[in-house]
mmCIF file of C-alpha atoms in Angstrom:
data_model
loop_
_atom_site.group_PDB
_atom_site.id
_atom_site.type_symbol
_atom_site.label_atom_id
_atom_site.label_comp_id
_atom_site.label_asym_id
_atom_site.label_seq_id
_atom_site.Cartn_x
_atom_site.Cartn_y
_atom_site.Cartn_z
ATOM 1 C CA PRO A 1 -3.526 -9.974 12.646
ATOM 2 C CA THR A 2 -4.143 -12.597 9.824
ATOM 3 C CA TRP A 3 -6.261 -11.528 6.948
ATOM 4 C CA GLN A 4 -7.964 -13.935 4.348
ATOM 5 C CA ASN A 5 -8.377 -12.442 0.928
ATOM 6 C CA ALA A 6 -10.592 -13.458 -2.011
ATOM 7 C CA PRO A 7 -9.842 -11.752 -5.313
ATOM 8 C CA SER A 8 -12.658 -11.248 -7.911
ATOM 9 C CA GLY A 9 -13.474 -14.170 -9.914
ATOM 10 C CA SER A 10 -12.601 -16.820 -7.174
ATOM 11 C CA ASP A 11 -14.914 -18.836 -5.302
ATOM 12 C CA GLY A 12 -14.033 -16.695 -2.213
ATOM 13 C CA VAL A 13 -16.113 -13.711 -3.273
ATOM 14 C CA CYS A 14 -19.185 -15.758 -1.612
ATOM 15 C CA GLY A 15 -17.434 -16.846 1.638
ATOM 16 C CA VAL A 16 -13.790 -15.199 1.868
ATOM 17 C CA ALA A 17 -12.437 -18.028 4.008
ATOM 18 C CA ALA A 18 -10.310 -19.404 1.163
ATOM 19 C CA PRO A 19 -6.979 -18.786 2.364
ATOM 20 C CA PRO A 20 -4.489 -16.582 0.445
ATOM 21 C CA SER A 21 -1.571 -18.145 -1.486
ATOM 22 C CA GLU A 22 0.662 -15.574 0.085
ATOM 23 C CA PRO A 23 0.829 -13.224 3.102
ATOM 24 C CA HIS A 24 -1.087 -10.125 2.909
ATOM 25 C CA ARG A 25 0.900 -7.158 2.026
ATOM 26 C CA LEU A 26 -1.181 -3.887 2.988
ATOM 27 C CA LEU A 27 0.483 -1.339 0.943
ATOM 28 C CA SER A 28 1.679 -3.148 -2.341
ATOM 29 C CA ASP A 29 -1.680 -5.262 -2.510
ATOM 30 C CA MET A 30 -3.594 -1.860 -2.081
ATOM 31 C CA VAL A 31 -1.498 -0.089 -4.914
ATOM 32 C CA THR A 32 -1.600 -2.985 -7.317
ATOM 33 C CA GLN A 33 -5.201 -3.690 -7.016
ATOM 34 C CA LEU A 34 -6.913 -0.211 -6.672
ATOM 35 C CA CYS A 35 -4.381 1.986 -8.739
ATOM 36 C CA CYS A 36 -3.833 -0.613 -11.517
ATOM 37 C CA HIS A 37 -4.307 2.098 -14.257
ATOM 38 C CA PRO A 38 -1.911 5.058 -14.288
ATOM 39 C CA HIS A 39 -4.569 7.381 -15.191
ATOM 40 C CA TYR A 40 -6.599 6.669 -12.075
ATOM 41 C CA ARG A 41 -5.132 7.203 -8.709
ATOM 42 C CA LEU A 42 -7.596 8.839 -6.514
ATOM 43 C CA LEU A 43 -9.453 6.704 -3.739
ATOM 44 C CA SER A 44 -12.605 7.055 -1.794
ATOM 45 C CA LEU A 45 -13.289 5.359 1.491
ATOM 46 C CA ARG A 46 -16.716 4.292 2.834
ATOM 47 C CA SER A 47 -17.487 2.433 5.987
ATOM 48 C CA ILE A 48 -20.216 1.187 8.089
ATOM 49 C CA PRO A 49 -21.430 1.187 10.850
ATOM 50 C CA GLN A 50 -21.539 5.092 11.187
ATOM 51 C CA MET A 51 -22.522 5.354 14.839
ATOM 52 C CA PRO A 52 -20.886 6.257 18.088
ATOM 53 C CA SER A 53 -19.049 3.126 19.597
ATOM 54 C CA ALA A 54 -21.109 3.893 22.805
ATOM 55 C CA SER A 55 -24.173 2.701 20.589
ATOM 56 C CA ALA A 56 -22.595 -0.599 19.772
ATOM 57 C CA ASP A 57 -24.077 -2.371 22.577
ATOM 58 C CA PHE A 58 -27.672 -1.419 21.946
ATOM 59 C CA THR A 59 -27.342 -2.260 17.960
ATOM 60 C CA THR A 60 -28.444 -5.357 16.179
ATOM 61 C CA PHE A 61 -25.820 -6.197 13.673
ATOM 62 C CA SER A 62 -26.594 -8.081 10.423
ATOM 63 C CA TRP A 63 -24.081 -8.711 7.593
ATOM 64 C CA ALA A 64 -27.012 -8.750 4.973
ATOM 65 C CA ALA A 65 -28.324 -5.268 6.194
ATOM 66 C CA MET A 66 -24.845 -3.863 6.438
ATOM 67 C CA LEU A 67 -23.711 -4.822 2.845
ATOM 68 C CA LYS A 68 -26.672 -3.634 1.381
ATOM 69 C CA ARG A 69 -26.210 -0.097 3.039
ATOM 70 C CA LEU A 70 -22.513 -0.207 1.938
ATOM 71 C CA ARG A 71 -23.251 -1.198 -1.636
ATOM 72 C CA GLN A 72 -25.762 1.540 -1.915
ATOM 73 C CA MET A 73 -23.385 3.946 -0.775
ATOM 74 C CA HIS A 74 -20.982 2.817 -3.524
ATOM 75 C CA VAL A 75 -23.749 2.866 -6.214
ATOM 76 C CA THR A 76 -24.447 6.579 -5.431
ATOM 77 C CA GLY A 77 -21.032 7.487 -4.528
ATOM 78 C CA SER A 78 -22.020 8.606 -1.099
ATOM 79 C CA VAL A 79 -19.468 8.597 1.771
ATOM 80 C CA MET A 80 -22.291 9.068 4.444
ATOM 81 C CA GLU A 81 -25.073 6.473 5.000
ATOM 82 C CA GLU A 82 -27.542 9.116 5.913
ATOM 83 C CA GLY A 83 -29.480 10.972 3.248
ATOM 84 C CA MET A 84 -28.140 8.690 0.202
ATOM 85 C CA ASP A 85 -30.432 8.086 -2.633
ATOM 86 C CA TRP A 86 -31.991 4.541 -2.649
ATOM 87 C CA GLY A 87 -33.758 5.302 -6.096
ATOM 88 C CA ILE A 88 -30.600 4.533 -7.996
ATOM 89 C CA SER A 89 -30.020 0.914 -8.816
ATOM 90 C CA LEU A 90 -28.387 -1.310 -11.095
ATOM 91 C CA ASP A 91 -31.380 -3.300 -12.278
ATOM 92 C CA GLY A 92 -30.730 -1.903 -15.915
ATOM 93 C CA GLY A 93 -27.545 -4.004 -16.302
ATOM 94 C CA PRO A 94 -24.167 -2.822 -17.531
ATOM 95 C CA ALA A 95 -25.855 0.170 -19.680
ATOM 96 C CA MET A 96 -26.458 2.145 -16.699
ATOM 97 C CA PRO A 97 -26.949 5.998 -16.460
ATOM 98 C CA GLN A 98 -24.041 8.336 -15.407
ATOM 99 C CA SER A 99 -25.792 8.669 -11.712
ATOM 100 C CA VAL A 100 -24.284 5.296 -11.175
ATOM 101 C CA ASN A 101 -20.780 5.340 -9.390
ATOM 102 C CA ARG A 102 -18.577 3.395 -11.395
ATOM 103 C CA ALA A 103 -14.995 2.232 -10.088
ATOM 104 C CA VAL A 104 -11.727 1.155 -11.688
ATOM 105 C CA ALA A 105 -11.344 -1.431 -8.735
ATOM 106 C CA SER A 106 -12.678 -1.835 -5.201
ATOM 107 C CA TRP A 107 -11.403 -3.533 -2.102
ATOM 108 C CA LEU A 108 -14.027 -4.624 0.362
ATOM 109 C CA VAL A 109 -12.806 -5.432 3.976
ATOM 110 C CA LEU A 110 -15.027 -7.107 6.597
ATOM 111 C CA ARG A 111 -14.180 -7.405 10.051
ATOM 112 C CA GLY A 112 -15.810 -9.027 13.201
ATOM 113 C CA HIS A 113 -18.108 -12.210 13.511
ATOM 114 C CA ALA A 114 -18.379 -14.525 10.800
ATOM 115 C CA SER A 115 -16.663 -12.144 8.422
ATOM 116 C CA ALA A 116 -14.982 -15.068 6.659
ATOM 117 C CA ASP A 117 -18.474 -16.681 5.630
ATOM 118 C CA VAL A 118 -19.935 -13.345 4.144
ATOM 119 C CA CYS A 119 -20.955 -13.458 0.407
ATOM 120 C CA ALA A 120 -19.851 -10.304 -1.208
ATOM 121 C CA SER A 121 -20.922 -11.109 -4.777
ATOM 122 C CA ALA A 122 -23.297 -8.061 -4.933
ATOM 123 C CA PHE A 123 -20.035 -6.107 -4.896
ATOM 124 C CA ALA A 124 -18.722 -7.801 -8.014
ATOM 125 C CA ASP A 125 -21.618 -6.562 -10.154
ATOM 126 C CA ALA A 126 -20.447 -5.817 -13.644
ATOM 127 C CA ALA A 127 -22.583 -2.607 -13.871
ATOM 128 C CA LEU A 128 -20.443 -1.198 -10.923
ATOM 129 C CA PHE A 129 -16.984 -1.450 -13.155
ATOM 130 C CA PRO A 130 -15.997 -0.428 -16.658
ATOM 131 C CA ARG A 131 -15.937 -3.259 -19.231
ATOM 132 C CA TRP A 132 -12.206 -3.209 -19.298
ATOM 133 C CA ALA A 133 -11.667 -3.701 -15.688
ATOM 134 C CA LEU A 134 -9.773 -7.123 -15.449
ATOM 135 C CA SER A 135 -9.914 -7.765 -11.807
ATOM 136 C CA PRO A 136 -12.102 -5.109 -10.203
ATOM 137 C CA LEU A 137 -12.773 -6.482 -6.760
ATOM 138 C CA SER A 138 -10.940 -7.945 -3.916
ATOM 139 C CA VAL A 139 -12.399 -8.932 -0.686
ATOM 140 C CA SER A 140 -10.421 -9.377 2.682
ATOM 141 C CA SER A 141 -11.723 -10.400 6.072
ATOM 142 C CA ASN A 142 -10.674 -10.595 9.642
ATOM 143 C CA PRO A 143 -12.437 -12.061 12.631
ATOM 144 C CA ASN A 144 -11.047 -9.070 15.072
ATOM 145 C CA ARG A 145 -13.507 -6.371 15.655
ATOM 146 C CA PHE A 146 -13.005 -2.825 14.797
ATOM 147 C CA ASN A 147 -13.641 -0.574 17.610
ATOM 148 C CA LYS A 148 -16.612 -2.148 19.545
ATOM 149 C CA TYR A 149 -18.499 -3.143 16.618
ATOM 150 C CA MET A 150 -19.623 -6.855 16.287
ATOM 151 C CA MET A 151 -19.324 -6.384 12.477
ATOM 152 C CA SER A 152 -17.966 -3.553 10.347
ATOM 153 C CA ALA A 153 -17.255 -3.337 6.592
ATOM 154 C CA ALA A 154 -15.431 -0.816 4.494
ATOM 155 C CA SER A 155 -14.940 -0.164 0.944
ATOM 156 C CA LEU A 156 -11.713 1.567 -0.627
ATOM 157 C CA SER A 157 -12.540 2.335 -4.284
ATOM 158 C CA ASN A 158 -10.992 4.214 -7.161
ATOM 159 C CA ASP A 159 -14.039 5.430 -8.356
ATOM 160 C CA ARG A 160 -15.940 8.371 -10.144
ATOM 161 C CA ALA A 161 -17.029 9.844 -6.803
ATOM 162 C CA ALA A 162 -13.571 11.594 -7.056
ATOM 163 C CA LEU A 163 -15.097 13.669 -9.839
ATOM 164 C CA GLY A 164 -17.421 16.063 -7.714
ATOM 165 C CA PRO A 165 -14.306 17.198 -5.439
ATOM 166 C CA ILE A 166 -12.203 17.607 -8.394
ATOM 167 C CA GLN A 167 -14.392 19.763 -10.098
ATOM 168 C CA ARG A 168 -15.334 22.038 -7.217
ATOM 169 C CA MET A 169 -11.608 22.499 -6.519
ATOM 170 C CA THR A 170 -10.808 23.285 -9.841
ATOM 171 C CA ALA A 171 -13.525 25.961 -10.287
ATOM 172 C CA ARG A 172 -12.574 27.632 -7.009
ATOM 173 C CA ALA A 173 -8.998 27.609 -8.237
ATOM 174 C CA TYR A 174 -10.078 29.387 -11.381
ATOM 175 C CA ASP A 175 -11.944 32.040 -9.491
ATOM 176 C CA MET A 176 -8.958 32.756 -7.275
ATOM 177 C CA LEU A 177 -6.754 33.051 -10.205
ATOM 178 C CA ALA A 178 -9.017 35.282 -12.041
ATOM 179 C CA SER A 179 -8.975 37.672 -9.151
ATOM 180 C CA ARG A 180 -5.237 37.162 -8.870
ATOM 181 C CA ALA A 181 -5.401 36.012 -5.171
ATOM 182 C CA PHE A 182 -2.002 35.383 -3.726
ATOM 183 C CA VAL A 183 -0.506 35.526 -7.506
ATOM 184 C CA HIS A 184 2.110 37.959 -6.618
ATOM 185 C CA GLN A 185 3.397 35.784 -3.770
ATOM 186 C CA TYR A 186 4.001 32.871 -6.115
ATOM 187 C CA GLU A 187 5.390 35.113 -8.764
ATOM 188 C CA ALA A 188 8.102 36.267 -6.387
ATOM 189 C CA TYR A 189 9.413 32.733 -6.760
ATOM 190 C CA GLY A 190 9.148 32.252 -10.311
ATOM 191 C CA LEU A 191 5.597 30.514 -10.561
ATOM 192 C CA GLY A 192 3.464 32.602 -13.007
ATOM 193 C CA VAL A 193 -0.151 32.607 -14.218
ATOM 194 C CA ASP A 194 0.932 30.141 -17.094
ATOM 195 C CA ASP A 195 2.260 27.604 -14.657
ATOM 196 C CA PHE A 196 -1.085 27.651 -12.867
ATOM 197 C CA ARG A 197 -3.119 27.114 -16.027
ATOM 198 C CA ALA A 198 -0.901 24.148 -17.069
ATOM 199 C CA CYS A 199 -1.494 22.583 -13.626
ATOM 200 C CA PHE A 200 -5.352 23.336 -13.979
ATOM 201 C CA ALA A 201 -5.147 21.768 -17.473
ATOM 202 C CA HIS A 202 -3.598 18.503 -16.024
ATOM 203 C CA VAL A 203 -6.249 18.487 -13.214
ATOM 204 C CA GLU A 204 -9.158 18.976 -15.906
ATOM 205 C CA GLU A 205 -7.596 15.980 -17.958
ATOM 206 C CA LEU A 206 -7.895 13.862 -14.773
ATOM 207 C CA ALA A 207 -11.352 14.950 -14.131
ATOM 208 C CA ALA A 208 -12.289 14.054 -17.884
ATOM 209 C CA ARG A 209 -11.076 10.507 -17.489
ATOM 210 C CA TYR A 210 -12.889 9.877 -14.220
ATOM 211 C CA GLU A 211 -16.105 11.245 -15.826
ATOM 212 C CA LEU A 212 -15.849 8.531 -18.678
ATOM 213 C CA LEU A 213 -16.038 5.840 -16.331
#
């Protein structure tokens, strides 16, 4: 299928119908856009609607309502629409508390009816990105439906939401190392406790960088 792209800073953020200057290259464009900084390489995926495809025929779709929910998922760092905190907002401008989920870069993908005419400027809010981000948002659209949904949207972001899983996995790994769980099996192949600690230090450095976003 043919995609239409609108990089941040272009007029296409409101109405992505401006044709791209070159063909869409999924993998290379994704890496260039989202992993533009060598210290940030973890991605979070969010998508809506979150419903059985069998319910699509009984659902009223609206781009405004859909993007409002997806944006709040991004702001809160939630990957689920249900139960996200609507009390967190960007009304305070760029100087926001750490509860706001900032991203190095995001890629918004819109599919379905009139997707090329959608205004996505709310996703370009400067409060969602660090000040050093040069081109933090790209928007792509495609008129073809995803599944049976008249409209659907997805956001792939290199954001602070990665911090929680990193910290939980690291804490669990430290507990397992302290109890020497499976350590003897690794030692049989030359991988010792010091090697584990060096790996944990690398992961903790990664977590610290995401915490600074």
